[in-house]
Amino acid sequence: MEPSAEVQPPVTPRLRQVGPALYELDRSFREDMLVPARIVADEELLRQMARDRSIAQLVNVTTLPGIQDFAIGMPDMHEGYGFPVGGVAGTLLPDGVISPGGIGFDINCGVRLLSTGLLHDDVKDLIPELAHDLARSVPTGFGRHGRLALGPAQVDRVLTEGVPYVVRELRMGLEEDLRHIESGGYLPGAEAAYVSVRARERGHDQLGTLGGGNHFIEVQRVDRILDAEAAADFGLFEGEVTVLIHTGSRGLGHQVCTDAVREMDRALSRAGIRLVDRQLACAPFSSPEGQAYYASMCAAANFAWSNRQVLTHRVREVFGRRLGAEVQPRIVYDVAHNIAKVETYGGRRLCVHRKGATRAFGPGNPELPEAWRKVGQPVFIPGSMGTSSFVLAGRSESQSVSFSSACHGAGRQMSRAAAKREVVGAELRKALNARGIVVECPSNAELAEEAPTAYKDVERVVDAVDTAGIARKVARLVPVAVLKG
Amino acid sequence: MEQGTYEFEPHTSEVQVHVEGTDLGALFEEAGYALAEVMLGEEPPEPPPSMEEEDVTLDAADTEALLVDWLNELISRTDLRKRVYTHLTVDEIDERKLHARIRGFTPDVLKTAVKAATFHGVDIREHEDRFLATVVLDV
């Protein structure tokens, strides 16, 4: 049985509309709430959220010590653990908490968009070969190591230096890449010494691997330009071939989170503190536990950006081999989904947790690459296989509406088991092929679990982001080849 | 009497497992078998007899944390050693400590990569003659 509205607390009637596509559950809903819970959505998306436990999880987030203003759910929000997926919260530094459960096990899972400068019409006959070559170049199966196995000293340098090390020392990338990755591809707070031996062991051969679940590389065609000026600034044009890479920090990041949750849970137990949800285990940012986790989370984030950098290098190798060395897909931007960042709002330094959410800075933000400062940060909202993905540009209004955050995808609406019951993987593969979408995925069952019908309507989700004033639509992309782990 | 059972419960994005066992050891073994089934996509087979045995020793803040630690230990060893553990023997267990022997095998494909076991809603309780547990796996 799927979770149903009947067995959930009746929260939706208590939600009050406080802005365009913006709803609020005030503090009177539960006595332990320190701030209101807000949700960016339309009424249909709210109804979908009410079918699982995501709103209750968002309310739990409002109890975090030091939380400021509100906890906010993005329009793709769905049930997770600890924070809901699509949850954002800022805590006041120095003593507000940092919670590994507010970031997730796949630290800096994120997406990177490459633009190729190629017209789909010119290369469409080569797409099956390109997809096949990508599948051969990117290890996805169990037990298949990355082609790049690092020694312990190299792992440490990836953890502390991130993408600049991969580009300058491992020679996988271009100097200009560094200007088109969130935070330049590394967080300076990283300290490898705080990453456990086991985490480092799990990571040493995983750079350049995709992983499973909803991770993918998708070759796409720019189907429609929705904001000509912004699209031109981003270097996107109608009919262009793009590549979207979605993956994270792999086993290394998972182990970093596992280690931190365990340590923080123990510390809370020793102090006799019981949280409303143990997965919200946390520590004051300034405490030894908080600082140790922040340093290791930054290191895992650097590992994830480096992973997407190595995958970018593989994509470039494949395109270069098939289409000529002059074809060098360019990074539009790379955004993190699961991360905590220190940011300033209204003069307050906050630890902003984004779990299944992307940053969406508006025009003029000094943290943006100079090239995108005029138009605002590129925001990517991947659909699911067979549905559109969107490029948006962050708006200045996002600062007050959502701690400069947008959603990270369409958001699941159906459990994996239900998707498998309702979708026959082999038929889905045929249907996608019939629409001209090349599928490289070893398992029909896994294909079924990630079927488009398992996700919310991405167009509706993107409309809610646009209506709420977080980000504006720039371009719509449609898949032509999908490589799944 | 059957030593234990497990079943998967609805969860929008992760895998929630409900486990039963006649005692704590059986409960933990069943949780491990459920994890193996998530990874393999089918009921765990018997491992080849040649596969070496590994020892696991854990201590935790309480029994719920011990269950989460146990599953996370299996998950991280799977990632490190490319093995799914399908033969689990919990030799000693109390509220905070566990010693187990485990054996696994290397499958051709892993259907689902499990990132971690979570503390979200983790619950262990004794009911009549059985121990019951619920745990959510991040997949």
Coordinates of N, CA and C in Angstrom, one line a residue, chain A residues 291-378:
Chain A
Q291 N 32.5 21.4 13.8 CA 33.6 21.8 12.9 C 34.2 20.6 12.2
A292 N 34.3 19.4 12.9 CA 34.9 18.2 12.3 C 34.0 17.8 11.1
Y293 N 32.7 17.8 11.3 CA 31.8 17.4 10.2 C 31.9 18.4 9.1
Y294 N 31.9 19.7 9.4 CA 31.9 20.7 8.3 C 33.2 20.5 7.5
A295 N 34.3 20.2 8.1 CA 35.6 20.0 7.4 C 35.5 18.8 6.5
S296 N 34.9 17.7 7.0 CA 34.8 16.5 6.2 C 33.7 16.6 5.2
M297 N 32.7 17.4 5.4 CA 31.6 17.6 4.4 C 32.2 18.4 3.2
C298 N 33.0 19.4 3.6 CA 33.6 20.2 2.5 C 34.6 19.3 1.7
A299 N 35.3 18.4 2.3 CA 36.2 17.5 1.6 C 35.4 16.6 0.7
A300 N 34.3 16.0 1.2 CA 33.4 15.2 0.4 C 32.8 15.9 -0.8
A301 N 32.5 17.2 -0.5 CA 31.9 18.1 -1.6 C 33.0 18.2 -2.7
N302 N 34.2 18.5 -2.3 CA 35.3 18.6 -3.3 C 35.5 17.3 -4.1
F303 N 35.3 16.2 -3.4 CA 35.4 14.9 -4.1 C 34.3 14.8 -5.2
A304 N 33.1 15.2 -4.8 CA 32.0 15.1 -5.8 C 32.2 16.0 -7.0
W305 N 32.6 17.2 -6.7 CA 32.9 18.1 -7.9 C 34.0 17.5 -8.8
S306 N 35.0 16.9 -8.1 CA 36.1 16.3 -8.9 C 35.5 15.1 -9.7
N307 N 34.6 14.3 -9.1 CA 34.0 13.2 -9.8 C 33.3 13.7 -11.1
R308 N 32.5 14.8 -11.0 CA 31.9 15.3 -12.2 C 32.9 15.8 -13.1
Q309 N 34.0 16.3 -12.6 CA 35.1 16.8 -13.5 C 35.7 15.7 -14.3
V310 N 36.0 14.6 -13.7 CA 36.5 13.4 -14.4 C 35.5 12.9 -15.4
L311 N 34.2 12.9 -15.0 CA 33.2 12.5 -16.0 C 33.2 13.4 -17.2
T312 N 33.3 14.7 -16.9 CA 33.3 15.7 -18.0 C 34.5 15.4 -19.0
H313 N 35.6 15.0 -18.4 CA 36.8 14.7 -19.2 C 36.5 13.5 -20.1
R314 N 35.8 12.5 -19.5 CA 35.4 11.3 -20.3 C 34.5 11.7 -21.4
V315 N 33.5 12.6 -21.1 CA 32.6 13.0 -22.2 C 33.3 13.7 -23.3
R316 N 34.3 14.6 -22.9 CA 35.1 15.3 -23.9 C 35.9 14.3 -24.8
E317 N 36.4 13.3 -24.1 CA 37.2 12.2 -24.9 C 36.3 11.6 -25.9
V318 N 35.1 11.2 -25.5 CA 34.2 10.5 -26.4 C 33.8 11.4 -27.5
F319 N 33.4 12.6 -27.2 CA 33.0 13.5 -28.3 C 34.2 13.8 -29.2
G320 N 35.3 14.0 -28.7 CA 36.5 14.3 -29.5 C 36.9 13.1 -30.4
R321 N 36.7 11.9 -29.9 CA 37.1 10.7 -30.7 C 36.1 10.6 -31.9
R322 N 34.8 10.8 -31.6 CA 33.8 10.6 -32.7 C 33.7 11.8 -33.6
L323 N 33.9 13.0 -33.1 CA 33.6 14.2 -33.9 C 34.8 15.2 -34.1
G324 N 35.9 14.8 -33.6 CA 37.1 15.6 -33.9 C 37.5 16.3 -32.6
A325 N 38.9 16.5 -32.5 CA 39.4 17.0 -31.3 C 39.0 18.4 -31.0
E326 N 38.5 19.1 -32.0 CA 38.1 20.5 -31.8 C 36.8 20.6 -31.1
V327 N 36.1 19.5 -31.0 CA 34.8 19.5 -30.3 C 35.1 19.3 -28.8
Q328 N 34.9 20.4 -28.0 CA 35.2 20.4 -26.6 C 34.0 20.9 -25.8
P329 N 33.1 20.0 -25.4 CA 31.9 20.5 -24.7 C 32.4 21.5 -23.5
R330 N 31.6 22.5 -23.4 CA 32.0 23.6 -22.4 C 31.0 23.5 -21.2
I331 N 31.6 23.8 -20.0 CA 30.7 23.7 -18.8 C 29.9 25.0 -18.8
V332 N 28.6 24.8 -18.7 CA 27.7 26.0 -18.5 C 27.8 26.3 -17.0
Y333 N 27.5 25.3 -16.1 CA 27.7 25.5 -14.7 C 27.5 24.1 -14.0
D334 N 27.9 24.1 -12.8 CA 27.8 22.9 -12.0 C 27.2 23.3 -10.6
V335 N 26.1 22.7 -10.2 CA 25.5 23.1 -9.0 C 25.3 21.9 -8.0
A336 N 25.5 22.1 -6.7 CA 25.4 21.1 -5.7 C 23.9 21.0 -5.3
H337 N 23.5 19.8 -5.0 CA 22.1 19.5 -4.5 C 22.1 19.3 -3.0
N338 N 23.1 18.6 -2.5 CA 23.1 18.2 -1.0 C 24.3 18.8 -0.4
I339 N 24.2 19.9 0.3 CA 25.3 20.6 0.8 C 24.9 21.6 1.9
A340 N 25.9 22.0 2.7 CA 25.7 23.1 3.6 C 26.7 24.2 3.2
K341 N 26.2 25.4 3.2 CA 27.1 26.5 2.8 C 27.0 27.7 3.8
V342 N 28.1 28.3 4.1 CA 28.0 29.5 4.9 C 27.7 30.7 4.1
E343 N 26.6 31.3 4.3 CA 26.1 32.5 3.4 C 25.6 33.6 4.3
T344 N 25.5 34.8 3.8 CA 25.1 35.9 4.6 C 23.7 36.4 4.1
Y345 N 22.7 36.6 5.0 CA 21.4 37.1 4.7 C 21.1 38.1 5.8
G346 N 20.8 39.3 5.3 CA 20.4 40.4 6.2 C 21.5 40.7 7.3
G347 N 22.7 40.5 6.9 CA 23.8 40.8 7.9 C 24.1 39.6 8.8
R348 N 23.3 38.5 8.6 CA 23.5 37.3 9.5 C 24.3 36.3 8.7
R349 N 25.3 35.7 9.3 CA 26.0 34.6 8.7 C 25.2 33.3 9.1
L350 N 24.8 32.6 8.1 CA 24.0 31.4 8.3 C 24.7 30.2 7.7
C351 N 24.4 29.0 8.3 CA 24.8 27.8 7.7 C 23.5 27.3 7.0
V352 N 23.5 27.4 5.7 CA 22.3 27.1 4.9 C 22.4 25.6 4.4
H353 N 21.5 24.8 4.9 CA 21.4 23.4 4.5 C 20.5 23.3 3.3
R354 N 21.0 22.7 2.3 CA 20.1 22.4 1.1 C 20.2 20.9 0.9
K355 N 19.1 20.2 1.1 CA 19.0 18.8 0.8 C 18.0 18.5 -0.3
G356 N 18.6 18.2 -1.5 CA 17.7 18.1 -2.6 C 17.2 19.4 -3.1
A357 N 18.1 20.4 -3.0 CA 17.8 21.8 -3.5 C 19.1 22.4 -4.0
T358 N 18.9 23.3 -5.0 CA 20.1 24.0 -5.5 C 20.1 25.5 -5.1
R359 N 21.3 26.0 -5.2 CA 21.4 27.5 -4.9 C 20.9 28.2 -6.2
A360 N 20.3 29.4 -6.0 CA 19.7 30.1 -7.1 C 20.0 31.6 -6.9
F361 N 21.3 32.0 -6.9 CA 21.6 33.4 -6.7 C 21.1 34.3 -7.8
G362 N 20.7 35.5 -7.5 CA 20.2 36.4 -8.5 C 21.4 37.2 -9.1
P363 N 21.0 38.0 -10.1 CA 22.1 38.8 -10.8 C 22.9 39.6 -9.8
G364 N 24.1 39.8 -10.1 CA 25.0 40.6 -9.3 C 25.7 40.0 -8.2
N365 N 25.3 38.8 -7.8 CA 26.0 38.1 -6.7 C 27.4 37.9 -7.0
P366 N 28.3 38.4 -6.1 CA 29.7 38.3 -6.3 C 30.3 36.9 -6.4
E367 N 29.5 35.9 -5.8 CA 30.0 34.5 -5.9 C 29.8 33.9 -7.3
L368 N 29.0 34.5 -8.1 CA 28.8 34.0 -9.5 C 30.0 34.2 -10.4
P369 N 30.2 33.3 -11.4 CA 31.2 33.6 -12.4 C 30.9 35.0 -13.0
E370 N 31.9 35.7 -13.4 CA 31.7 37.0 -14.0 C 30.7 37.0 -15.2
A371 N 30.9 35.9 -16.0 CA 30.1 35.8 -17.2 C 28.6 35.7 -16.9
W372 N 28.2 35.1 -15.7 CA 26.8 34.9 -15.4 C 26.3 35.9 -14.4
R373 N 27.1 36.9 -14.0 CA 26.7 37.8 -13.0 C 25.6 38.8 -13.5
K374 N 25.5 39.0 -14.8 CA 24.5 39.9 -15.3 C 23.1 39.2 -15.3
V375 N 23.1 37.9 -15.6 CA 21.8 37.2 -15.9 C 21.3 36.5 -14.6
G376 N 22.3 36.1 -13.7 CA 21.9 35.3 -12.6 C 22.4 33.9 -12.7
Q377 N 22.4 33.2 -11.6 CA 23.0 31.8 -11.6 C 22.2 30.9 -12.5
P378 N 22.9 30.1 -13.3 CA 22.2 29.0 -14.0 C 21.7 28.0 -13.0

